[in-house]
Short mmCIF file of N, CA, C and O in Angstrom, two decimals:
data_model
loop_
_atom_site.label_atom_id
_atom_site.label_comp_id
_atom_site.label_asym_id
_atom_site.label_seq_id
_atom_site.Cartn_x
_atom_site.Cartn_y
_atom_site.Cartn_z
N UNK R 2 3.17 6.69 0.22
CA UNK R 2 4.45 6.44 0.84
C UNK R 2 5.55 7.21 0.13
O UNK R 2 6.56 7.48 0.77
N UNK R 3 5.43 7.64 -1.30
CA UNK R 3 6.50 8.08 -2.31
C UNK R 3 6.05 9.73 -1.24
O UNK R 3 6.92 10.59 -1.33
N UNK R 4 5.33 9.95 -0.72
CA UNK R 4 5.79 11.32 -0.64
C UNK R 4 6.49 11.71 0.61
O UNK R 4 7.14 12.72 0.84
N UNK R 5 6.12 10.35 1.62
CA UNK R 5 6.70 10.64 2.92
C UNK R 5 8.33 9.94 2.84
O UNK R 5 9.11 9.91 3.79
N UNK R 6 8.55 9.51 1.73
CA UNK R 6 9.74 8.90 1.44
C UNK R 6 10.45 10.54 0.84
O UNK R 6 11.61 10.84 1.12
N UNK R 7 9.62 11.39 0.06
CA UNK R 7 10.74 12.41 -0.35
C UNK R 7 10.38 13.71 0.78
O UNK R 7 10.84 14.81 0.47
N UNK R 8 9.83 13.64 1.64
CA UNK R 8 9.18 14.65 2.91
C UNK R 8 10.09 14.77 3.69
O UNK R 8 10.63 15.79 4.12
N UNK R 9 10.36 13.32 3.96
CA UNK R 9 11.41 12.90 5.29
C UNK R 9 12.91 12.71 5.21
O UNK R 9 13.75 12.71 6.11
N UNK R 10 13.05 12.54 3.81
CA UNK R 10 14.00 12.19 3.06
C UNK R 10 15.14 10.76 3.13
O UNK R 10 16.36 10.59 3.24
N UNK R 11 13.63 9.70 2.95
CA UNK R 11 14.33 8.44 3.47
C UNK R 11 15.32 7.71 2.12
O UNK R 11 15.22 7.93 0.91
N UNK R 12 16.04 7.00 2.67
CA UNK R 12 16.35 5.88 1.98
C UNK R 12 15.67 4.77 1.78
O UNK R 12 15.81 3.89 2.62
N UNK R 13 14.82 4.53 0.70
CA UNK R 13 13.79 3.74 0.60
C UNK R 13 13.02 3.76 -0.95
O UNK R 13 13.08 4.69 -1.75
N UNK R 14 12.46 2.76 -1.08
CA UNK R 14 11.99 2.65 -2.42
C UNK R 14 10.57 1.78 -1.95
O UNK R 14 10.51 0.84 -1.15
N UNK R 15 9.10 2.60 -2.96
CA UNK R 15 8.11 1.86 -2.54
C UNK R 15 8.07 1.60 -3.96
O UNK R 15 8.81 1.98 -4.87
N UNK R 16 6.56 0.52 -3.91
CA UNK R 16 6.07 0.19 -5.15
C UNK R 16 4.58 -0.32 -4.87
O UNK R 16 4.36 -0.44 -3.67
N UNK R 17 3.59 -0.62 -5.65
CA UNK R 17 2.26 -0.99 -5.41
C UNK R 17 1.94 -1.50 -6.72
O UNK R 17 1.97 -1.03 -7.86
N UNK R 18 1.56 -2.83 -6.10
CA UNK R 18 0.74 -4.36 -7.05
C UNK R 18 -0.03 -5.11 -7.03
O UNK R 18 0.04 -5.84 -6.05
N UNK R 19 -1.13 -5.39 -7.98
CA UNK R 19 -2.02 -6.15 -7.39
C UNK R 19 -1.98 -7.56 -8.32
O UNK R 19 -1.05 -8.08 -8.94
N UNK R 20 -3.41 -7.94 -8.13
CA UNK R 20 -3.20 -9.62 -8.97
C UNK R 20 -4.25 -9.32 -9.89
O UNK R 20 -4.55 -10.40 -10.40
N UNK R 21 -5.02 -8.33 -10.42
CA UNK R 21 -5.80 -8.44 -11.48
C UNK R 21 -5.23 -8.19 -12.88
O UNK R 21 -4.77 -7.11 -13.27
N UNK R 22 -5.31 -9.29 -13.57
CA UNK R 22 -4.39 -8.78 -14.55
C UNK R 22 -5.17 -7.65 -15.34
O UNK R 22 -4.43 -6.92 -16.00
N UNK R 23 -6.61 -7.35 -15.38
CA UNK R 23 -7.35 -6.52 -16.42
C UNK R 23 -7.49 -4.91 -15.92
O UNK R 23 -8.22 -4.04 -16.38
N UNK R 24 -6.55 -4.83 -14.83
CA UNK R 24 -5.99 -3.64 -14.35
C UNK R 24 -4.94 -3.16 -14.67
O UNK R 24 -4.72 -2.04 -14.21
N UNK R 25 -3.96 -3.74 -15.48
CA UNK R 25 -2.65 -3.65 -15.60
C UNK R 25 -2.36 -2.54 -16.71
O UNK R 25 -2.61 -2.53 -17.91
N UNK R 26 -1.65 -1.50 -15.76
CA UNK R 26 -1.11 -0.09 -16.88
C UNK R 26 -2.45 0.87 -16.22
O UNK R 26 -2.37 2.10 -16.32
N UNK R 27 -3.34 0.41 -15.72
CA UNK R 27 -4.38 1.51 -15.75
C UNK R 27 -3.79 2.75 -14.36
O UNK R 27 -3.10 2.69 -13.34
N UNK R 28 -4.57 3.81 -15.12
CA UNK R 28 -3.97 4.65 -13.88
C UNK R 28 -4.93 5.20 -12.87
O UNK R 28 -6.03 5.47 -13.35
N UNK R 29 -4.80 5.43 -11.67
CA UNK R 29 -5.50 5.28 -10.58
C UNK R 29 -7.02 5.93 -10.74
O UNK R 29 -7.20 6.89 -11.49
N UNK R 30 -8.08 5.34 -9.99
CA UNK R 30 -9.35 6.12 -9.89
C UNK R 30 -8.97 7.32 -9.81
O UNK R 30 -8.09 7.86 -9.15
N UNK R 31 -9.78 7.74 -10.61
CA UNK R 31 -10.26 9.83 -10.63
C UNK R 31 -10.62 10.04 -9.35
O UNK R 31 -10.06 11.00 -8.82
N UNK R 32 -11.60 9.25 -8.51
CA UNK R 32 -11.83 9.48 -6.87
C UNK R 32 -10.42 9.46 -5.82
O UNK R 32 -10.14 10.16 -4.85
N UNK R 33 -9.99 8.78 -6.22
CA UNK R 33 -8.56 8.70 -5.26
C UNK R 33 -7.53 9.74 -5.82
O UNK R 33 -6.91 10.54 -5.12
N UNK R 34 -7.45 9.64 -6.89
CA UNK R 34 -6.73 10.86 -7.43
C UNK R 34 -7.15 12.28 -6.93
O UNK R 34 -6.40 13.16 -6.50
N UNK R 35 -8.52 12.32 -7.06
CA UNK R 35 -8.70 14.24 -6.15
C UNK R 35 -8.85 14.36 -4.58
O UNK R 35 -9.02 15.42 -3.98
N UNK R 36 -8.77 13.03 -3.96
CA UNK R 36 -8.51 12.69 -2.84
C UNK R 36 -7.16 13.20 -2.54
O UNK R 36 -6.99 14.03 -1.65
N UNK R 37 -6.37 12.82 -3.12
CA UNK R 37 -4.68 12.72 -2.68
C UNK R 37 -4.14 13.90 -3.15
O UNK R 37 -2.98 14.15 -2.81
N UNK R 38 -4.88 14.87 -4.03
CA UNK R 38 -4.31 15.89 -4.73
C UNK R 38 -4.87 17.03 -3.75
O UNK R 38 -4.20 18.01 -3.44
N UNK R 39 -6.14 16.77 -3.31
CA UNK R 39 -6.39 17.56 -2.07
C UNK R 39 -5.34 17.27 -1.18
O UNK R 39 -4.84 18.27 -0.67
N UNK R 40 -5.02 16.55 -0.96
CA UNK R 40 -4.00 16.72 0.11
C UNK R 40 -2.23 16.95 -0.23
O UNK R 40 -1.36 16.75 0.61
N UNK R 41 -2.02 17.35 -1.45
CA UNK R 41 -0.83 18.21 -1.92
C UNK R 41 -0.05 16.48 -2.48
O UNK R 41 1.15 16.38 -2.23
N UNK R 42 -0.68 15.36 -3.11
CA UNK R 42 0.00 14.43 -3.43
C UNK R 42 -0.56 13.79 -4.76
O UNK R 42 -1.58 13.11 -4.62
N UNK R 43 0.02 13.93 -6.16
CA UNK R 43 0.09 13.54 -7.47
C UNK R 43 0.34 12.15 -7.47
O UNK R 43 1.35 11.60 -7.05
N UNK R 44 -0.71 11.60 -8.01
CA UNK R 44 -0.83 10.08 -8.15
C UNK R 44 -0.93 9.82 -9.50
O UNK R 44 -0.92 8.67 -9.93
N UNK R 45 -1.03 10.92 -10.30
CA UNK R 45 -1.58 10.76 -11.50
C UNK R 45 -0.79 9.81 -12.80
O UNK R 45 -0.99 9.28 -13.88
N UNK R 46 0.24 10.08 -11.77
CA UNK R 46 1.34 9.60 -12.95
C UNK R 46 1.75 7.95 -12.67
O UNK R 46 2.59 7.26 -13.23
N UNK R 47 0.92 7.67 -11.70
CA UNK R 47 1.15 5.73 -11.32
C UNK R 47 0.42 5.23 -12.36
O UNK R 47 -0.37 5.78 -13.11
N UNK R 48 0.92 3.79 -12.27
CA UNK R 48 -0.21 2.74 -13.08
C UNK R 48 0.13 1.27 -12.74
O UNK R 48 1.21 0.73 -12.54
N UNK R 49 -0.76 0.94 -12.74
CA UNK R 49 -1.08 -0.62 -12.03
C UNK R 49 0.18 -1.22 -12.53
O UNK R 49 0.86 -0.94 -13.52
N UNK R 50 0.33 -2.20 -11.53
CA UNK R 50 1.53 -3.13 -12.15
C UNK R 50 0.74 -4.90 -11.53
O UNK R 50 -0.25 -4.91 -10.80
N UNK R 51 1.41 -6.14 -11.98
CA UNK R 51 0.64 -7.05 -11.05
C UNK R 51 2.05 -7.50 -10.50
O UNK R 51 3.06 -7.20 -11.13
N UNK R 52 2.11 -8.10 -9.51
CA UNK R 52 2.85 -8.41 -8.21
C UNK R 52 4.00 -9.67 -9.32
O UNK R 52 3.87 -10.53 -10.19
N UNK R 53 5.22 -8.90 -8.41
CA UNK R 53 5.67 -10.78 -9.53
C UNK R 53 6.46 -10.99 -7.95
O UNK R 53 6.74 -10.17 -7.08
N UNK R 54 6.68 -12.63 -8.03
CA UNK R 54 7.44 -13.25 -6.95
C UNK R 54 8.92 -12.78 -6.98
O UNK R 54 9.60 -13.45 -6.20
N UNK R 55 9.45 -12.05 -7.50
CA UNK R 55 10.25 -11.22 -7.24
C UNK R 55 10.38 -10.16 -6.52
O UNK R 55 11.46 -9.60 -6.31
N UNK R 56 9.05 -9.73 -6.00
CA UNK R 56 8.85 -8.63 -5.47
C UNK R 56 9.35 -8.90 -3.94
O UNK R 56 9.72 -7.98 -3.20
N UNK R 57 9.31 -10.02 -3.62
CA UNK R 57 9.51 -10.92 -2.27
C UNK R 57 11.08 -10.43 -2.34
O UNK R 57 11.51 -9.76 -1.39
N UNK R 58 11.82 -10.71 -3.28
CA UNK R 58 13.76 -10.13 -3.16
C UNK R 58 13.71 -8.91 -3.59
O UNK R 58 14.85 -8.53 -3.84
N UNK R 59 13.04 -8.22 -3.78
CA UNK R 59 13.31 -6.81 -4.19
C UNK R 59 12.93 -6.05 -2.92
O UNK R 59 13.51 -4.97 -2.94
N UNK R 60 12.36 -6.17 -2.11
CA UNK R 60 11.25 -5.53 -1.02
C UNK R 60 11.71 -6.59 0.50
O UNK R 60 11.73 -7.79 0.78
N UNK R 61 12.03 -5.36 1.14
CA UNK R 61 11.81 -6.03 2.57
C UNK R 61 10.49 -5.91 3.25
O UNK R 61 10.32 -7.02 3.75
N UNK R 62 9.57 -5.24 3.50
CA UNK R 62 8.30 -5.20 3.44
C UNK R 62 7.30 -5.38 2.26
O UNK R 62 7.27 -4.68 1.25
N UNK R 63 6.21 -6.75 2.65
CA UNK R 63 5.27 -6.43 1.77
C UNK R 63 3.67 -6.31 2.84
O UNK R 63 3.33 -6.93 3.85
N UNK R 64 3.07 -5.32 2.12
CA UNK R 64 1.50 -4.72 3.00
C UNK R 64 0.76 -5.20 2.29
O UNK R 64 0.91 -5.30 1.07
N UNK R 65 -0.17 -5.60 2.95
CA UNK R 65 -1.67 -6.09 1.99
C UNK R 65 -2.59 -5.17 2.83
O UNK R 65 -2.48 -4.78 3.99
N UNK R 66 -3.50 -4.93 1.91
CA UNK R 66 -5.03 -4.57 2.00
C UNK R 66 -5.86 -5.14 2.72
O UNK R 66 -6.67 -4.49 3.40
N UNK R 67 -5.81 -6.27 2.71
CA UNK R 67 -6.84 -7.36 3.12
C UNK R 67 -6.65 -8.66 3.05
O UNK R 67 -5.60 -9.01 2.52
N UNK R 68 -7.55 -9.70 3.52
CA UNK R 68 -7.22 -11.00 3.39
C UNK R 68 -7.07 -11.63 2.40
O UNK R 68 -6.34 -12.61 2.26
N UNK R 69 -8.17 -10.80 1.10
CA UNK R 69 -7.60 -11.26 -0.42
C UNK R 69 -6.14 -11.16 -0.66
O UNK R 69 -5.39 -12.14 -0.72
N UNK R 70 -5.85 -10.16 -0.77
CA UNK R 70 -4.86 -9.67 -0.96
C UNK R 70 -3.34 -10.54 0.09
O UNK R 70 -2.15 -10.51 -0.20
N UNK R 71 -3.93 -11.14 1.13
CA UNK R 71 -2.46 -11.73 2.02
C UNK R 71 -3.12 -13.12 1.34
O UNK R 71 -2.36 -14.05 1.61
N UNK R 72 -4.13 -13.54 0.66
CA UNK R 72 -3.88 -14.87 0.11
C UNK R 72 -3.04 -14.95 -0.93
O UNK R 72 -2.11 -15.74 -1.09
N UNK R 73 -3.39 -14.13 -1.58
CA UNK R 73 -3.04 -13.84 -3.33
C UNK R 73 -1.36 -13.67 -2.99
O UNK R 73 -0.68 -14.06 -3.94
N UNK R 74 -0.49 -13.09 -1.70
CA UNK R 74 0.94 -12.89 -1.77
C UNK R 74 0.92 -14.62 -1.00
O UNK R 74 1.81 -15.45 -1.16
N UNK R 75 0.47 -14.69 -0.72
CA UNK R 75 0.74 -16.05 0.19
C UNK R 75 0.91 -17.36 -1.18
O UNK R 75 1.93 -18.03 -1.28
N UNK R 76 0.10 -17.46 -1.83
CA UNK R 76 -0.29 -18.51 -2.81
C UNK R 76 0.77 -18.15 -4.29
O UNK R 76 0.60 -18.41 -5.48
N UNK R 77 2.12 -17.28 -3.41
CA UNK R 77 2.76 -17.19 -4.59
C UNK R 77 4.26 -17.20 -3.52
O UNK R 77 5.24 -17.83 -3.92
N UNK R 78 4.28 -16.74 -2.68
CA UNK R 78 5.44 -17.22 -1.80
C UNK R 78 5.79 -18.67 -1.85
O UNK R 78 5.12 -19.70 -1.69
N UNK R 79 7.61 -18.34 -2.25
CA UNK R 79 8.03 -19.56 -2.25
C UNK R 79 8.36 -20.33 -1.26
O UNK R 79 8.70 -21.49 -1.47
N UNK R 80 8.33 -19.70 0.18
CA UNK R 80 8.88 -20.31 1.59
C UNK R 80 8.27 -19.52 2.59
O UNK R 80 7.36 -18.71 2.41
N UNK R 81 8.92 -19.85 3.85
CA UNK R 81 8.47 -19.16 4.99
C UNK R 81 9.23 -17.62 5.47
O UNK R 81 8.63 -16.74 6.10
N UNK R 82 10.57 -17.55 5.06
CA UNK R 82 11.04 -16.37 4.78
C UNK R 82 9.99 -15.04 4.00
O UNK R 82 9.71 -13.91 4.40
N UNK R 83 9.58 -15.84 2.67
CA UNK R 83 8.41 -14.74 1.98
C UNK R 83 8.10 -14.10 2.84
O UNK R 83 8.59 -13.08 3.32
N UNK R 84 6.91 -14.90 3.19
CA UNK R 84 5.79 -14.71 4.19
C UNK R 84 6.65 -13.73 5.88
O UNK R 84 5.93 -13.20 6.71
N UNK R 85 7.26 -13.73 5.92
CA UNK R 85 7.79 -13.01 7.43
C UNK R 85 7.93 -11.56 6.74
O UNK R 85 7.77 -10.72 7.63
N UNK R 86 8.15 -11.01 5.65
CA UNK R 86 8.05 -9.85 4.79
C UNK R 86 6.43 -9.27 4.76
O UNK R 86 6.27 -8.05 4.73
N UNK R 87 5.18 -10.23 4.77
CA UNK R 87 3.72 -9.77 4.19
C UNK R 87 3.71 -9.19 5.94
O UNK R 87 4.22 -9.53 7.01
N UNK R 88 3.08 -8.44 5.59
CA UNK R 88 1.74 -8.44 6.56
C UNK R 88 0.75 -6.95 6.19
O UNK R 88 1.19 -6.09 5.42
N UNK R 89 -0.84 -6.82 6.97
CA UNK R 89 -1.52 -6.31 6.84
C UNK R 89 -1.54 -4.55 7.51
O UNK R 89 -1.77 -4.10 8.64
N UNK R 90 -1.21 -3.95 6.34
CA UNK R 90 -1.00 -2.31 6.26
C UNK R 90 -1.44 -1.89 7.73
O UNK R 90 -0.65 -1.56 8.62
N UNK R 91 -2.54 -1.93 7.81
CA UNK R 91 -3.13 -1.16 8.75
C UNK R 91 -2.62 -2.04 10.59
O UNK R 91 -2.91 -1.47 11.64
N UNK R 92 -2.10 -3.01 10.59
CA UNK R 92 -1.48 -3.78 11.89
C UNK R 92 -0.61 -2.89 11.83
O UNK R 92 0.20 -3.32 12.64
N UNK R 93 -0.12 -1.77 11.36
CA UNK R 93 0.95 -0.84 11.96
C UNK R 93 0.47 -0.04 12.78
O UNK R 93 1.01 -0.04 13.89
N UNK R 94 -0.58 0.82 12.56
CA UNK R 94 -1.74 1.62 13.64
C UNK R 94 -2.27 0.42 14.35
O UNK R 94 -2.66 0.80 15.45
N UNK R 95 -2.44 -0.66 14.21
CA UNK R 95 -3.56 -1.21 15.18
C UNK R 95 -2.61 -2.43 14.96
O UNK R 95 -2.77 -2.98 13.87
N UNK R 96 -1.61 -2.99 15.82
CA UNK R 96 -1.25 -4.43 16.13
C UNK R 96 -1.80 -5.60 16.20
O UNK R 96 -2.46 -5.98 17.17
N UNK R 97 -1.54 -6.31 15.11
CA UNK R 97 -2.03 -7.11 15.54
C UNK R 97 -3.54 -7.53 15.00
O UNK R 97 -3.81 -8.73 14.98
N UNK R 98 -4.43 -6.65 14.61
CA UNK R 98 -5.89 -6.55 14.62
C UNK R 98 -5.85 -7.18 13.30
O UNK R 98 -6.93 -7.77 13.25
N UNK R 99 -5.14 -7.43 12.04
CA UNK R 99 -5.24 -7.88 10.31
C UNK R 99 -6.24 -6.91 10.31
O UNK R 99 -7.14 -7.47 9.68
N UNK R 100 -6.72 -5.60 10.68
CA UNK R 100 -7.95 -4.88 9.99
C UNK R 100 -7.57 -4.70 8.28
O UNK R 100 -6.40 -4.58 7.94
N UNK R 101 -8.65 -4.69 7.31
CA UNK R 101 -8.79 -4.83 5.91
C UNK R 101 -8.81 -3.02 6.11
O UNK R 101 -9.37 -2.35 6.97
N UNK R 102 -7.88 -2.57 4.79
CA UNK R 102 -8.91 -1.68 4.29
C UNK R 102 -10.06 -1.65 3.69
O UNK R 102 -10.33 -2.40 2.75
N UNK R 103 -11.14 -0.47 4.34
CA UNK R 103 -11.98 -0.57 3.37
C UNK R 103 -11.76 -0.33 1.77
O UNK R 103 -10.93 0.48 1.36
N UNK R 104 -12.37 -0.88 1.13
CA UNK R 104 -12.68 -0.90 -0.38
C UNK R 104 -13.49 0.48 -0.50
O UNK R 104 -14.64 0.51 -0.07
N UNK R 105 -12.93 1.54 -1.03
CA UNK R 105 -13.71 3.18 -1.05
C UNK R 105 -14.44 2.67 -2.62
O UNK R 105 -15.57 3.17 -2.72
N UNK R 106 -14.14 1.99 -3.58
CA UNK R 106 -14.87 1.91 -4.62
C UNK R 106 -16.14 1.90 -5.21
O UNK R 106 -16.35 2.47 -6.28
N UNK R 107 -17.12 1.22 -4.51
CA UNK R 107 -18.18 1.63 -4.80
C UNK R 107 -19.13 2.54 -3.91
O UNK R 107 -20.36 2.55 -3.89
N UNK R 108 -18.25 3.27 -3.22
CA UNK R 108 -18.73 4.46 -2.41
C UNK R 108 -18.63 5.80 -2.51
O UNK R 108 -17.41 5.66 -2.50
N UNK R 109 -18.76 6.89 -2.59
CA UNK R 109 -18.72 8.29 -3.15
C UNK R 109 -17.36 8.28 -2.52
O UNK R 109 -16.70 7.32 -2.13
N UNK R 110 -17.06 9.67 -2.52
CA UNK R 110 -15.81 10.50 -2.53
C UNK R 110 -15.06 10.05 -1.10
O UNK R 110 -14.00 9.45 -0.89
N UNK R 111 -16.26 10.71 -0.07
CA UNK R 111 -16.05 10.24 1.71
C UNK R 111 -15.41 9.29 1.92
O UNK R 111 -14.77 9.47 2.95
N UNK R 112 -15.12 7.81 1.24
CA UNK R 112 -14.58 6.50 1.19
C UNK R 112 -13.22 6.83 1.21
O UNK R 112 -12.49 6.89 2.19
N UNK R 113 -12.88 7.11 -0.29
CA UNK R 113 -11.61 7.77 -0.67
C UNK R 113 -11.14 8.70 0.78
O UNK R 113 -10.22 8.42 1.54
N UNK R 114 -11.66 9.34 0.83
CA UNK R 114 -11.07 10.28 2.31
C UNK R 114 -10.52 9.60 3.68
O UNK R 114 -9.52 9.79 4.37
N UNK R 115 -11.72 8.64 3.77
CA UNK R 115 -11.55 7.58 4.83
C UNK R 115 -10.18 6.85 4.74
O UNK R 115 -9.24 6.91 5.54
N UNK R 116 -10.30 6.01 3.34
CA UNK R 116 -8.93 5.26 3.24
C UNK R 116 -7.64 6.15 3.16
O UNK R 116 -6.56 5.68 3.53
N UNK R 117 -7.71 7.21 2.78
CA UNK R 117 -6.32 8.17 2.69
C UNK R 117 -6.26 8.30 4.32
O UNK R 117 -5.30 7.65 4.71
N UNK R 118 -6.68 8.68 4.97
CA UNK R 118 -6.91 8.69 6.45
C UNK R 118 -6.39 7.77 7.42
O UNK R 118 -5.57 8.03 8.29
N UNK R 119 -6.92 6.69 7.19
CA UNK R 119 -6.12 5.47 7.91
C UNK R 119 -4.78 4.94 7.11
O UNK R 119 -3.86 4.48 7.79
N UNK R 120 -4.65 5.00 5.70
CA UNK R 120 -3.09 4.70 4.93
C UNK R 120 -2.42 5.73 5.65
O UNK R 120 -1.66 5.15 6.43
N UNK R 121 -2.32 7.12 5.80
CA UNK R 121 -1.54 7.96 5.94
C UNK R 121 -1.41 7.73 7.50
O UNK R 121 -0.37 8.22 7.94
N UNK R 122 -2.22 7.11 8.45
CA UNK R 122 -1.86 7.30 9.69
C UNK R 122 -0.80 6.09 9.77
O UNK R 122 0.28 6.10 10.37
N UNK R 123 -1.22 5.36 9.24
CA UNK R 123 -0.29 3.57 8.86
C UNK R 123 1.37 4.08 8.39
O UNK R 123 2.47 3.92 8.92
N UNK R 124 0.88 4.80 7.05
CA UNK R 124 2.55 5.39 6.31
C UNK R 124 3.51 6.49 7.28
O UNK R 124 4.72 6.69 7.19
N UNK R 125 2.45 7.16 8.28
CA UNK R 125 3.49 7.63 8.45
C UNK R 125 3.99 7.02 9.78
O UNK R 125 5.10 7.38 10.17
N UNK R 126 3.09 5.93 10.70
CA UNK R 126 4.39 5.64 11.44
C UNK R 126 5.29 4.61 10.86
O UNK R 126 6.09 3.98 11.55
N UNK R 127 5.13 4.43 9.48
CA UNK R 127 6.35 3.53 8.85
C UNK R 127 7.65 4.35 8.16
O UNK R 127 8.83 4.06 7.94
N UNK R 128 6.90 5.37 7.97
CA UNK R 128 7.93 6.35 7.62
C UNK R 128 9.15 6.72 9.03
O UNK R 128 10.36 6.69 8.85
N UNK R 129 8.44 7.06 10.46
CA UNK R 129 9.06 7.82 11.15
C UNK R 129 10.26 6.39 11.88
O UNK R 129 11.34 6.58 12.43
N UNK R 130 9.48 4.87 11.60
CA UNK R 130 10.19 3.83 12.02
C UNK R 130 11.48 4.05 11.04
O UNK R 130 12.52 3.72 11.61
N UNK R 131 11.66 4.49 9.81
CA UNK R 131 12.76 4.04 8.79
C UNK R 131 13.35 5.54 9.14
O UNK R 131 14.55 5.77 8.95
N UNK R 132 12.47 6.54 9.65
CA UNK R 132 13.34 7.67 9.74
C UNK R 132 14.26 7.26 10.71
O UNK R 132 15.43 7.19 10.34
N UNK R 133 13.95 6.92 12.07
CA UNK R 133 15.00 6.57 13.19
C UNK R 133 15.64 4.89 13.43
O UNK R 133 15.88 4.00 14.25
N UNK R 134 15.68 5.29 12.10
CA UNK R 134 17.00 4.15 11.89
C UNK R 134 15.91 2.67 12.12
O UNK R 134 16.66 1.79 12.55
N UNK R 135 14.80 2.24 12.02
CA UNK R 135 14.38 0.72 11.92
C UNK R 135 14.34 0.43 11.03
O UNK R 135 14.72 1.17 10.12
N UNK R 136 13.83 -0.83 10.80
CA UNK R 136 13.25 -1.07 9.22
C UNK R 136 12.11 -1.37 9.30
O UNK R 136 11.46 -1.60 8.28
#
């Protein structure tokens, strides 16, 4: 999203968090990394952060991965407001459907390709929504 945010030249700020704490500071798989660098985008320089309930006032959108992932924001939302902020990444290409990303991790390289594939089709119609003025 950081690149279609400086591509398009939005007003916007992303961020990415999860709930494992024994991830925290690490910097992204080497597989996803030559994934994204094939495609002209430096990841190298991220590193895990874990989600704080602040992220709910800092962020008007929050995306999950999957159903883990919309429990884990759910079971930390303080109200029903939170929750009208979550929803599932990929319901931007496909309405409606909660499709999960796949998990490319314990799969060769092709995985990684796959998931850059469907994120980027997801990011960029979120990008072109904030380009013409939505949120």
């Amino acid at each position: 999203m950081q690149a279609k945010i400086e591509k398009y030249k939005l007003d916007a700020e992303v961020d990415s968090a999860g709930f494992e704490p024994f991830h925290t500071g690490d910097a992204p798989d080497f597989r996803a990394a030559r994934v994204m660098k094939q495609h002209g985008i430096d990841i190298s320089g991220q590193r895990s952060r874990l989600f704080r309930v602040s992220d709910f006032d800092d962020f008007d959108h929050i995306y999950v991965m999957d159903s883990g992932n919309y429990k884990d924001v759910k079971s930390v939302a303080k109200n029903g407001v939170h929750m009208q902020k979550v929803d599932y990444i990929l319901n931007i290409s496909n309405p409606g459907s909660n499709e999960p990303v796949p998990d490319p991790y314990y799969g060769g390289e092709q995985g990684f390709e796959r998931t850059y594939q469907l994120l980027d089709k997801a990011i960029e119609l979120i990008a072109m929504k904030l380009k013409n003025g939505g949120e």
